[in-house]
């Protein structure tokens, strides 16, 4: 009995040394889906990693060509840490932090102390 417990214990120790603890941790990153129009209408694109320049996305065909720069009017953010929207490329300018949830109308998401909105005003994002 002691021999079999010792063998099992040795196997567990060996397995733990082969796989770092981080490989068992659950990732808590968000994804964001941007929509061309309010209320999640029109074309959409999903991001699960940072994008410093929303002008180079090849998965969409918007009226302004191959770009999502200044095109988003609503978004859905999956569970996790959320997303930060930036008004300029390369994560510049003002920013808005979106927690996980649905944002159906960027015309109601204020920037500049409430004078302007984030509607059609996003140029980069970080997750």
GROMACS .gro file of C-alpha atoms in nm:
model
  127
    1UNK     CA    1   0.000   0.000   0.000
    2UNK     CA    2   0.276   0.244   0.098
    3UNK     CA    3   0.461   0.161  -0.224
    4UNK     CA    4   0.158   0.244  -0.443
    5UNK     CA    5   0.099   0.573  -0.257
    6UNK     CA    6   0.465   0.659  -0.305
    7UNK     CA    7   0.443   0.585  -0.679
    8UNK     CA    8   0.127   0.797  -0.718
    9UNK     CA    9   0.284   1.083  -0.519
   10UNK     CA   10   0.595   1.070  -0.735
   11UNK     CA   11   0.383   1.078  -1.052
   12UNK     CA   12   0.189   1.384  -0.926
   13UNK     CA   13   0.511   1.568  -0.838
   14UNK     CA   14   0.658   1.485  -1.179
   15UNK     CA   15   0.344   1.603  -1.361
   16UNK     CA   16   0.338   1.931  -1.167
   17UNK     CA   17   0.701   1.999  -1.250
   18UNK     CA   18   0.636   1.945  -1.621
   19UNK     CA   19   0.343   2.191  -1.640
   20UNK     CA   20   0.386   2.540  -1.495
   21UNK     CA   21   0.106   2.662  -1.268
   22UNK     CA   22   0.019   2.934  -1.522
   23UNK     CA   23  -0.090   2.667  -1.768
   24UNK     CA   24  -0.373   2.575  -1.530
   25UNK     CA   25  -0.482   2.935  -1.472
   26UNK     CA   26  -0.785   3.057  -1.658
   27UNK     CA   27  -0.725   3.357  -1.882
   28UNK     CA   28  -0.941   3.661  -1.808
   29UNK     CA   29  -0.911   3.852  -2.131
   30UNK     CA   30  -1.208   4.011  -2.295
   31UNK     CA   31  -1.308   4.024  -2.657
   32UNK     CA   32  -1.498   4.314  -2.808
   33UNK     CA   33  -1.728   4.307  -3.106
   34UNK     CA   34  -1.768   4.644  -3.276
   35UNK     CA   35  -2.076   4.722  -3.482
   36UNK     CA   36  -2.109   4.972  -3.763
   37UNK     CA   37  -2.442   5.111  -3.638
   38UNK     CA   38  -2.623   5.162  -3.307
   39UNK     CA   39  -2.818   4.872  -3.156
   40UNK     CA   40  -2.564   4.620  -3.288
   41UNK     CA   41  -2.670   4.668  -3.650
   42UNK     CA   42  -2.468   4.665  -3.969
   43UNK     CA   43  -2.136   4.498  -4.019
   44UNK     CA   44  -1.935   4.379  -3.722
   45UNK     CA   45  -1.583   4.271  -3.633
   46UNK     CA   46  -1.450   4.092  -3.326
   47UNK     CA   47  -1.120   4.176  -3.153
   48UNK     CA   48  -0.960   3.955  -2.886
   49UNK     CA   49  -0.626   4.134  -2.876
   50UNK     CA   50  -0.493   4.488  -2.900
   51UNK     CA   51  -0.526   4.676  -3.227
   52UNK     CA   52  -0.318   4.991  -3.257
   53UNK     CA   53  -0.462   5.100  -3.589
   54UNK     CA   54  -0.815   5.011  -3.693
   55UNK     CA   55  -0.743   5.099  -4.056
   56UNK     CA   56  -0.572   4.773  -4.153
   57UNK     CA   57  -0.841   4.510  -4.093
   58UNK     CA   58  -0.899   4.286  -4.393
   59UNK     CA   59  -1.212   4.110  -4.261
   60UNK     CA   60  -1.458   4.389  -4.338
   61UNK     CA   61  -1.591   4.581  -4.633
   62UNK     CA   62  -1.720   4.910  -4.504
   63UNK     CA   63  -1.817   5.202  -4.719
   64UNK     CA   64  -1.485   5.370  -4.641
   65UNK     CA   65  -1.282   5.076  -4.766
   66UNK     CA   66  -1.077   4.843  -4.555
   67UNK     CA   67  -1.109   5.022  -4.223
   68UNK     CA   68  -1.282   5.034  -3.887
   69UNK     CA   69  -1.123   5.367  -3.801
   70UNK     CA   70  -1.398   5.606  -3.684
   71UNK     CA   71  -1.672   5.355  -3.782
   72UNK     CA   72  -1.804   5.191  -3.462
   73UNK     CA   73  -2.140   5.293  -3.317
   74UNK     CA   74  -2.204   5.009  -3.068
   75UNK     CA   75  -2.015   4.722  -2.904
   76UNK     CA   76  -2.040   4.405  -2.700
   77UNK     CA   77  -1.760   4.327  -2.453
   78UNK     CA   78  -1.725   3.968  -2.331
   79UNK     CA   79  -1.644   3.872  -1.973
   80UNK     CA   80  -1.294   3.945  -1.850
   81UNK     CA   81  -1.102   4.264  -1.789
   82UNK     CA   82  -1.280   4.479  -2.045
   83UNK     CA   83  -1.147   4.696  -2.324
   84UNK     CA   84  -1.005   5.047  -2.357
   85UNK     CA   85  -1.107   5.252  -2.660
   86UNK     CA   86  -0.880   5.530  -2.789
   87UNK     CA   87  -0.966   5.825  -3.009
   88UNK     CA   88  -0.635   5.810  -3.201
   89UNK     CA   89  -0.423   5.537  -3.356
   90UNK     CA   90  -0.135   5.395  -3.150
   91UNK     CA   91  -0.343   5.421  -2.831
   92UNK     CA   92  -0.336   5.799  -2.831
   93UNK     CA   93  -0.575   6.070  -2.724
   94UNK     CA   94  -0.871   6.034  -2.495
   95UNK     CA   95  -0.978   5.691  -2.382
   96UNK     CA   96  -1.286   5.512  -2.256
   97UNK     CA   97  -1.278   5.195  -2.047
   98UNK     CA   98  -1.563   4.955  -2.121
   99UNK     CA   99  -1.638   4.682  -1.869
  100UNK     CA  100  -1.793   4.356  -1.989
  101UNK     CA  101  -2.143   4.423  -2.118
  102UNK     CA  102  -2.341   4.561  -2.410
  103UNK     CA  103  -2.308   4.920  -2.531
  104UNK     CA  104  -2.590   4.968  -2.780
  105UNK     CA  105  -2.543   5.336  -2.863
  106UNK     CA  106  -2.210   5.521  -2.868
  107UNK     CA  107  -2.401   5.849  -2.921
  108UNK     CA  108  -2.477   5.818  -2.547
  109UNK     CA  109  -2.118   5.735  -2.448
  110UNK     CA  110  -1.974   6.079  -2.371
  111UNK     CA  111  -1.616   6.203  -2.408
  112UNK     CA  112  -1.463   6.552  -2.371
  113UNK     CA  113  -1.655   6.617  -2.051
  114UNK     CA  114  -1.985   6.546  -2.222
  115UNK     CA  115  -1.957   6.774  -2.526
  116UNK     CA  116  -1.890   6.492  -2.773
  117UNK     CA  117  -1.958   6.118  -2.796
  118UNK     CA  118  -1.763   5.809  -2.897
  119UNK     CA  119  -1.988   5.745  -3.196
  120UNK     CA  120  -1.770   5.692  -3.506
  121UNK     CA  121  -1.468   5.807  -3.308
  122UNK     CA  122  -1.255   5.501  -3.220
  123UNK     CA  123  -0.913   5.455  -3.382
  124UNK     CA  124  -0.740   5.193  -3.163
  125UNK     CA  125  -0.820   4.962  -2.873
  126UNK     CA  126  -0.646   4.759  -2.605
  127UNK     CA  127  -0.768   4.450  -2.426
   0.00000   0.00000   0.00000
